[in-house]
JSON list of C-alpha atoms in Angstrom, two decimals:
[
{"chain": "A", "resi": 1, "resn": "MET", "atom": "CA", "xyz": [110.17, 47.00, 126.37]},
{"chain": "A", "resi": 2, "resn": "ASN", "atom": "CA", "xyz": [110.42, 49.18, 129.49]},
{"chain": "A", "resi": 3, "resn": "ASN", "atom": "CA", "xyz": [113.55, 50.75, 128.04]},
{"chain": "A", "resi": 4, "resn": "PHE", "atom": "CA", "xyz": [111.55, 52.08, 125.07]},
{"chain": "A", "resi": 5, "resn": "LYS", "atom": "CA", "xyz": [108.88, 53.57, 127.33]},
{"chain": "A", "resi": 6, "resn": "LYS", "atom": "CA", "xyz": [111.56, 55.12, 129.51]},
{"chain": "A", "resi": 7, "resn": "GLU", "atom": "CA", "xyz": [113.24, 56.70, 126.48]},
{"chain": "A", "resi": 8, "resn": "GLY", "atom": "CA", "xyz": [109.87, 57.94, 125.21]},
{"chain": "A", "resi": 9, "resn": "LYS", "atom": "CA", "xyz": [109.19, 59.53, 128.57]},
{"chain": "A", "resi": 10, "resn": "GLU", "atom": "CA", "xyz": [112.58, 61.27, 128.43]},
{"chain": "A", "resi": 11, "resn": "ILE", "atom": "CA", "xyz": [111.83, 62.57, 124.92]},
{"chain": "A", "resi": 12, "resn": "ARG", "atom": "CA", "xyz": [108.49, 63.99, 126.12]},
{"chain": "A", "resi": 13, "resn": "LYS", "atom": "CA", "xyz": [110.20, 65.57, 129.13]},
{"chain": "A", "resi": 14, "resn": "HIS", "atom": "CA", "xyz": [112.83, 67.15, 126.89]},
{"chain": "A", "resi": 15, "resn": "ALA", "atom": "CA", "xyz": [110.18, 68.37, 124.42]},
{"chain": "A", "resi": 16, "resn": "LYS", "atom": "CA", "xyz": [108.23, 70.06, 127.22]},
{"chain": "A", "resi": 17, "resn": "GLN", "atom": "CA", "xyz": [111.38, 71.80, 128.42]},
{"chain": "A", "resi": 18, "resn": "LEU", "atom": "CA", "xyz": [112.16, 72.91, 124.86]},
{"chain": "A", "resi": 19, "resn": "VAL", "atom": "CA", "xyz": [108.70, 74.50, 124.60]},
{"chain": "A", "resi": 20, "resn": "LEU", "atom": "CA", "xyz": [109.11, 76.22, 127.97]},
{"chain": "A", "resi": 21, "resn": "ASP", "atom": "CA", "xyz": [112.57, 77.51, 126.94]},
{"chain": "A", "resi": 22, "resn": "PHE", "atom": "CA", "xyz": [111.09, 78.85, 123.69]},
{"chain": "A", "resi": 23, "resn": "MET", "atom": "CA", "xyz": [108.22, 80.51, 125.56]},
{"chain": "A", "resi": 24, "resn": "ASN", "atom": "CA", "xyz": [110.60, 82.03, 128.12]},
{"chain": "A", "resi": 25, "resn": "SER", "atom": "CA", "xyz": [112.62, 83.55, 125.27]},
{"chain": "A", "resi": 26, "resn": "ASN", "atom": "CA", "xyz": [109.58, 85.11, 123.56]},
{"chain": "A", "resi": 27, "resn": "SER", "atom": "CA", "xyz": [108.16, 88.33, 125.02]},
{"chain": "A", "resi": 28, "resn": "LYS", "atom": "CA", "xyz": [104.70, 87.49, 123.63]},
{"chain": "A", "resi": 29, "resn": "CYS", "atom": "CA", "xyz": [104.64, 84.49, 125.97]},
{"chain": "A", "resi": 30, "resn": "GLU", "atom": "CA", "xyz": [105.22, 86.50, 129.14]},
{"chain": "A", "resi": 31, "resn": "VAL", "atom": "CA", "xyz": [102.53, 86.27, 131.83]},
{"chain": "A", "resi": 32, "resn": "SER", "atom": "CA", "xyz": [100.89, 89.48, 130.60]},
{"chain": "A", "resi": 33, "resn": "GLY", "atom": "CA", "xyz": [101.78, 88.90, 126.93]},
{"chain": "A", "resi": 34, "resn": "SER", "atom": "CA", "xyz": [99.46, 88.33, 123.99]},
{"chain": "A", "resi": 35, "resn": "GLY", "atom": "CA", "xyz": [100.63, 84.71, 123.60]},
{"chain": "A", "resi": 36, "resn": "VAL", "atom": "CA", "xyz": [101.67, 82.73, 120.54]},
{"chain": "A", "resi": 37, "resn": "LYS", "atom": "CA", "xyz": [99.71, 80.29, 118.45]},
{"chain": "A", "resi": 38, "resn": "GLN", "atom": "CA", "xyz": [100.26, 76.57, 118.76]},
{"chain": "A", "resi": 39, "resn": "THR", "atom": "CA", "xyz": [101.46, 76.45, 115.15]},
{"chain": "A", "resi": 40, "resn": "GLU", "atom": "CA", "xyz": [104.25, 78.91, 115.89]},
{"chain": "A", "resi": 41, "resn": "ILE", "atom": "CA", "xyz": [105.36, 76.86, 118.90]},
{"chain": "A", "resi": 42, "resn": "PHE", "atom": "CA", "xyz": [105.26, 73.70, 116.77]},
{"chain": "A", "resi": 43, "resn": "LEU", "atom": "CA", "xyz": [107.35, 75.20, 113.98]},
{"chain": "A", "resi": 44, "resn": "LYS", "atom": "CA", "xyz": [109.82, 77.26, 116.04]},
{"chain": "A", "resi": 45, "resn": "CYS", "atom": "CA", "xyz": [110.60, 74.27, 118.27]},
{"chain": "A", "resi": 46, "resn": "GLY", "atom": "CA", "xyz": [111.40, 72.11, 115.23]},
{"chain": "A", "resi": 47, "resn": "PHE", "atom": "CA", "xyz": [108.63, 69.53, 115.68]},
{"chain": "A", "resi": 48, "resn": "ASP", "atom": "CA", "xyz": [107.57, 69.59, 112.01]},
{"chain": "A", "resi": 49, "resn": "TRP", "atom": "CA", "xyz": [108.81, 66.59, 110.05]},
{"chain": "A", "resi": 50, "resn": "GLY", "atom": "CA", "xyz": [107.53, 67.98, 106.76]},
{"chain": "A", "resi": 51, "resn": "SER", "atom": "CA", "xyz": [104.47, 66.85, 104.88]},
{"chain": "A", "resi": 52, "resn": "TYR", "atom": "CA", "xyz": [104.08, 63.14, 104.20]},
{"chain": "A", "resi": 53, "resn": "GLU", "atom": "CA", "xyz": [101.22, 60.99, 103.00]},
{"chain": "A", "resi": 54, "resn": "LYS", "atom": "CA", "xyz": [98.82, 60.49, 105.91]},
{"chain": "A", "resi": 55, "resn": "ALA", "atom": "CA", "xyz": [101.13, 62.58, 108.12]},
{"chain": "A", "resi": 56, "resn": "THR", "atom": "CA", "xyz": [100.72, 66.17, 107.03]},
{"chain": "A", "resi": 57, "resn": "SER", "atom": "CA", "xyz": [102.31, 68.94, 109.04]},
{"chain": "A", "resi": 58, "resn": "THR", "atom": "CA", "xyz": [98.87, 69.87, 110.38]},
{"chain": "A", "resi": 59, "resn": "ASN", "atom": "CA", "xyz": [98.26, 66.33, 111.67]},
{"chain": "A", "resi": 60, "resn": "GLN", "atom": "CA", "xyz": [101.67, 66.26, 113.34]},
{"chain": "A", "resi": 61, "resn": "GLN", "atom": "CA", "xyz": [100.63, 69.19, 115.53]},
{"chain": "A", "resi": 62, "resn": "TYR", "atom": "CA", "xyz": [98.35, 66.97, 117.63]},
{"chain": "A", "resi": 63, "resn": "TRP", "atom": "CA", "xyz": [101.45, 65.84, 119.52]},
{"chain": "A", "resi": 64, "resn": "VAL", "atom": "CA", "xyz": [102.12, 69.47, 120.49]},
{"chain": "A", "resi": 65, "resn": "VAL", "atom": "CA", "xyz": [98.50, 69.90, 121.55]},
{"chain": "A", "resi": 66, "resn": "ALA", "atom": "CA", "xyz": [98.95, 67.08, 124.06]},
{"chain": "A", "resi": 67, "resn": "LEU", "atom": "CA", "xyz": [102.26, 68.57, 125.21]},
{"chain": "A", "resi": 68, "resn": "LEU", "atom": "CA", "xyz": [100.69, 71.99, 125.78]},
{"chain": "A", "resi": 69, "resn": "ARG", "atom": "CA", "xyz": [97.72, 70.46, 127.60]},
{"chain": "A", "resi": 70, "resn": "GLU", "atom": "CA", "xyz": [100.13, 68.62, 129.89]},
{"chain": "A", "resi": 71, "resn": "LEU", "atom": "CA", "xyz": [101.99, 71.85, 130.63]},
{"chain": "A", "resi": 72, "resn": "GLU", "atom": "CA", "xyz": [98.61, 73.44, 131.30]},
{"chain": "A", "resi": 73, "resn": "VAL", "atom": "CA", "xyz": [97.75, 70.71, 133.84]},
{"chain": "A", "resi": 74, "resn": "GLU", "atom": "CA", "xyz": [101.16, 71.33, 135.44]},
{"chain": "A", "resi": 75, "resn": "ASP", "atom": "CA", "xyz": [100.06, 75.00, 135.78]},
{"chain": "A", "resi": 76, "resn": "LYS", "atom": "CA", "xyz": [102.95, 76.29, 133.66]},
{"chain": "A", "resi": 77, "resn": "VAL", "atom": "CA", "xyz": [101.08, 77.65, 130.62]},
{"chain": "A", "resi": 78, "resn": "GLU", "atom": "CA", "xyz": [97.61, 78.86, 129.76]},
{"chain": "A", "resi": 79, "resn": "GLN", "atom": "CA", "xyz": [95.58, 79.18, 126.60]},
{"chain": "A", "resi": 80, "resn": "LEU", "atom": "CA", "xyz": [93.85, 82.49, 126.02]},
{"chain": "A", "resi": 81, "resn": "GLY", "atom": "CA", "xyz": [90.42, 81.34, 124.89]},
{"chain": "A", "resi": 82, "resn": "PRO", "atom": "CA", "xyz": [89.21, 78.07, 123.38]},
{"chain": "A", "resi": 83, "resn": "SER", "atom": "CA", "xyz": [91.28, 78.44, 120.21]},
{"chain": "A", "resi": 84, "resn": "GLY", "atom": "CA", "xyz": [93.51, 81.27, 121.31]},
{"chain": "A", "resi": 85, "resn": "PRO", "atom": "CA", "xyz": [97.24, 81.60, 121.71]},
{"chain": "A", "resi": 86, "resn": "TRP", "atom": "CA", "xyz": [99.36, 80.20, 124.55]},
{"chain": "A", "resi": 87, "resn": "ARG", "atom": "CA", "xyz": [101.48, 82.01, 127.13]},
{"chain": "A", "resi": 88, "resn": "LEU", "atom": "CA", "xyz": [103.33, 81.28, 130.36]},
{"chain": "A", "resi": 89, "resn": "LYS", "atom": "CA", "xyz": [101.32, 81.28, 133.53]}
]
């Protein structure tokens, strides 16, 4: 069982790095940039599995919300306003 948790942790780590790489490659995400919406990050990083019964694309974005909040706690990104776009910090 620990192997599965370890692999899951590695997937989350890789996903966070993918988001940071995407944000570093996008001028809107620069420290003084206007930021990009969570949906754009979700789609451009390939996290959308498509729409399925009880697992619509919109619902799948909650995983990215948690990922962005974790990067925020790590002081790497910031959200511009309560429902605003995200950028590097």
